[in-house]
Amino acid sequence: MSFSGATPGRLASEYSEVQSSRLKVSLPLPSVLKTAFKLVDGPPSSAAGNPDEIAKLFPNLFGQPSAALLLGDSSAAASNQSLKIGVVLSGGQAPGGHNGGFDMICSGRDKIETPEQFKQAEETAKKLDLDGLVVIGGDDSNTNACLLAEDFR
């Protein structure tokens, strides 16, 4: 993956030395994504504890099938469809974030708690025409991801 030329967000002239250096690094692609793959449904989602309470909190998500990427039939035509995935680095600075990730993506300590915040998140995802959203963070971020998924669904 190369990010030469125009970069999203801020102007390249505003990037720190760490950000500019990080953009020059090519990250490895997971092997399942290098060839044809298929998305398969797995077992229904559940909860380790209090499944009835969790099901009430997340009625649109609870019990939905899990998903997995499996190596596909090499004779099948590979899809050239690209996906537009948003990334949210949620939470504060943490160990391991010193590698430029926090500078590159930017990090916030805000929680998504109000209907207005959910609406703003949904409108932003629609405006950017995202196919998916990845939320990176800790336990509060996991909760936010569940609430967003329940709301978006």
CSV table of C-alpha atoms in Angstrom, one decimal:
chain,number,residue,atom,x,y,z
A,1,MET,CA,0.0,0.0,0.0
A,2,SER,CA,1.4,3.3,-1.0
A,3,PHE,CA,0.3,6.8,0.1
A,4,SER,CA,2.2,8.9,-2.3
A,5,GLY,CA,0.6,12.0,-3.5
A,6,ALA,CA,-2.6,13.3,-1.9
A,7,THR,CA,-3.3,12.1,1.6
A,8,PRO,CA,-6.7,12.2,3.4
A,9,GLY,CA,-7.4,14.6,6.2
A,10,ARG,CA,-4.7,17.2,6.9
A,11,LEU,CA,-2.3,18.5,4.3
A,12,ALA,CA,0.9,16.6,4.1
A,13,SER,CA,2.8,19.7,4.9
A,14,GLU,CA,1.2,19.6,8.4
A,15,TYR,CA,2.3,16.1,9.1
A,16,SER,CA,4.9,15.5,11.8
A,17,GLU,CA,8.2,13.8,10.9
A,18,VAL,CA,6.8,10.6,12.5
A,19,GLN,CA,3.7,10.8,10.4
A,20,SER,CA,5.6,11.4,7.2
A,21,SER,CA,8.0,8.6,7.9
A,22,ARG,CA,5.1,6.2,8.8
A,23,LEU,CA,3.3,6.8,5.5
A,24,LYS,CA,6.4,5.4,3.7
A,25,VAL,CA,6.1,2.0,5.4
A,26,SER,CA,4.3,-0.7,3.5
A,27,LEU,CA,2.3,-3.0,5.8
A,28,PRO,CA,1.9,-6.7,5.2
A,29,LEU,CA,-1.4,-7.9,3.9
A,30,PRO,CA,-2.9,-10.9,5.8
A,31,SER,CA,-2.6,-14.1,3.7
A,32,VAL,CA,-6.3,-14.7,3.5
A,33,LEU,CA,-6.7,-11.3,1.7
A,34,LYS,CA,-4.0,-12.1,-0.9
A,35,THR,CA,-6.1,-14.7,-2.7
A,36,ALA,CA,-9.7,-15.4,-3.4
A,37,PHE,CA,-11.7,-15.6,-0.1
A,38,LYS,CA,-15.2,-16.1,1.0
A,39,LEU,CA,-17.2,-14.7,3.9
A,40,VAL,CA,-19.0,-17.4,5.8
A,41,ASP,CA,-21.5,-17.3,8.6
A,42,GLY,CA,-20.4,-18.9,11.8
A,43,PRO,CA,-22.3,-19.8,15.0
A,44,PRO,CA,-24.8,-17.3,16.4
A,45,SER,CA,-23.4,-14.7,18.8
A,46,SER,CA,-23.9,-15.2,22.5
A,47,ALA,CA,-22.6,-14.0,25.8
A,48,ALA,CA,-20.4,-15.5,28.4
A,49,GLY,CA,-22.7,-14.3,31.2
A,50,ASN,CA,-26.2,-12.9,31.5
A,51,PRO,CA,-27.3,-13.7,27.9
A,52,ASP,CA,-30.9,-12.7,28.6
A,53,GLU,CA,-29.9,-9.3,29.8
A,54,ILE,CA,-27.4,-8.8,26.9
A,55,ALA,CA,-30.1,-9.9,24.4
A,56,LYS,CA,-32.4,-7.2,25.8
A,57,LEU,CA,-29.7,-4.5,25.5
A,58,PHE,CA,-28.8,-5.5,21.9
A,59,PRO,CA,-31.9,-6.9,20.3
A,60,ASN,CA,-30.7,-6.2,16.8
A,61,LEU,CA,-27.3,-7.8,17.2
A,62,PHE,CA,-27.6,-10.6,19.8
A,63,GLY,CA,-27.9,-14.0,18.1
A,64,GLN,CA,-26.7,-12.8,14.7
A,65,PRO,CA,-24.2,-15.1,13.1
A,66,SER,CA,-20.6,-14.5,13.5
A,67,ALA,CA,-18.5,-14.1,10.4
A,68,ALA,CA,-15.2,-15.5,9.2
A,69,LEU,CA,-13.0,-15.1,6.1
A,70,LEU,CA,-11.9,-18.4,4.6
A,71,LEU,CA,-9.6,-19.1,1.7
A,72,GLY,CA,-11.8,-19.4,-1.3
A,73,ASP,CA,-11.7,-21.7,-4.3
A,74,SER,CA,-8.8,-20.6,-6.4
A,75,SER,CA,-10.8,-21.4,-9.5
A,76,ALA,CA,-13.4,-18.9,-8.5
A,77,ALA,CA,-13.0,-15.4,-9.9
A,78,ALA,CA,-11.5,-13.1,-7.4
A,79,SER,CA,-13.6,-10.0,-6.6
A,80,ASN,CA,-12.0,-6.7,-7.6
A,81,GLN,CA,-14.4,-4.9,-5.3
A,82,SER,CA,-12.7,-2.6,-2.9
A,83,LEU,CA,-14.2,-1.7,0.5
A,84,LYS,CA,-14.1,1.7,2.1
A,85,ILE,CA,-13.4,1.1,5.8
A,86,GLY,CA,-13.3,3.8,8.4
A,87,VAL,CA,-11.0,3.5,11.4
A,88,VAL,CA,-11.7,5.1,14.8
A,89,LEU,CA,-8.8,5.2,17.3
A,90,SER,CA,-10.9,5.4,20.4
A,91,GLY,CA,-9.7,6.2,23.9
A,92,GLY,CA,-6.6,8.0,25.2
A,93,GLN,CA,-2.9,7.5,24.6
A,94,ALA,CA,-1.8,4.0,25.6
A,95,PRO,CA,1.3,1.9,25.6
A,96,GLY,CA,2.2,1.0,22.0
A,97,GLY,CA,0.6,4.1,20.6
A,98,HIS,CA,3.9,5.9,20.5
A,99,ASN,CA,4.6,4.4,17.1
A,100,GLY,CA,2.9,7.3,15.3
A,101,GLY,CA,-0.6,5.8,15.2
A,102,PHE,CA,-2.1,8.3,17.5
A,103,ASP,CA,-0.5,11.1,15.5
A,104,MET,CA,-1.6,9.7,12.2
A,105,ILE,CA,-5.2,8.8,12.9
A,106,CYS,CA,-5.7,11.2,15.8
A,107,SER,CA,-7.3,10.0,19.1
A,108,GLY,CA,-10.1,11.2,21.2
A,109,ARG,CA,-11.2,10.5,24.7
A,110,ASP,CA,-14.9,11.2,24.0
A,111,LYS,CA,-17.5,8.5,24.5
A,112,ILE,CA,-20.5,8.2,22.2
A,113,GLU,CA,-23.3,8.4,24.7
A,114,THR,CA,-26.0,10.7,23.4
A,115,PRO,CA,-28.5,10.3,20.6
A,116,GLU,CA,-27.0,13.3,18.9
A,117,GLN,CA,-23.5,11.7,19.0
A,118,PHE,CA,-24.9,8.5,17.5
A,119,LYS,CA,-26.7,10.5,14.8
A,120,GLN,CA,-23.4,12.4,14.0
A,121,ALA,CA,-21.5,9.1,13.8
A,122,GLU,CA,-24.1,7.6,11.4
A,123,GLU,CA,-24.2,10.7,9.3
A,124,THR,CA,-20.4,10.8,9.0
A,125,ALA,CA,-20.3,7.1,8.0
A,126,LYS,CA,-23.0,7.7,5.3
A,127,LYS,CA,-21.3,10.9,4.1
A,128,LEU,CA,-18.0,9.1,3.7
A,129,ASP,CA,-19.9,6.2,2.0
A,130,LEU,CA,-18.2,3.6,4.3
A,131,ASP,CA,-18.7,-0.1,3.9
A,132,GLY,CA,-17.5,-0.7,7.4
A,133,LEU,CA,-16.1,0.8,10.6
A,134,VAL,CA,-13.3,-0.5,12.8
A,135,VAL,CA,-13.1,0.8,16.4
A,136,ILE,CA,-9.7,0.3,18.0
A,137,GLY,CA,-9.4,0.7,21.7
A,138,GLY,CA,-10.2,-0.8,25.1
A,139,ASP,CA,-13.3,-1.7,27.0
A,140,ASP,CA,-15.2,1.6,26.6
A,141,SER,CA,-14.4,1.4,22.9
A,142,ASN,CA,-15.8,-2.1,22.7
A,143,THR,CA,-19.0,-0.8,24.3
A,144,ASN,CA,-19.1,2.1,21.8
A,145,ALA,CA,-18.6,-0.3,18.9
A,146,CYS,CA,-21.5,-2.5,20.2
A,147,LEU,CA,-23.8,0.6,20.6
A,148,LEU,CA,-22.9,1.9,17.2
A,149,ALA,CA,-23.5,-1.5,15.6
A,150,GLU,CA,-26.9,-1.8,17.3
A,151,ASP,CA,-27.9,1.7,16.3
A,152,PHE,CA,-26.7,1.4,12.7
A,153,ARG,CA,-28.4,-1.9,12.2
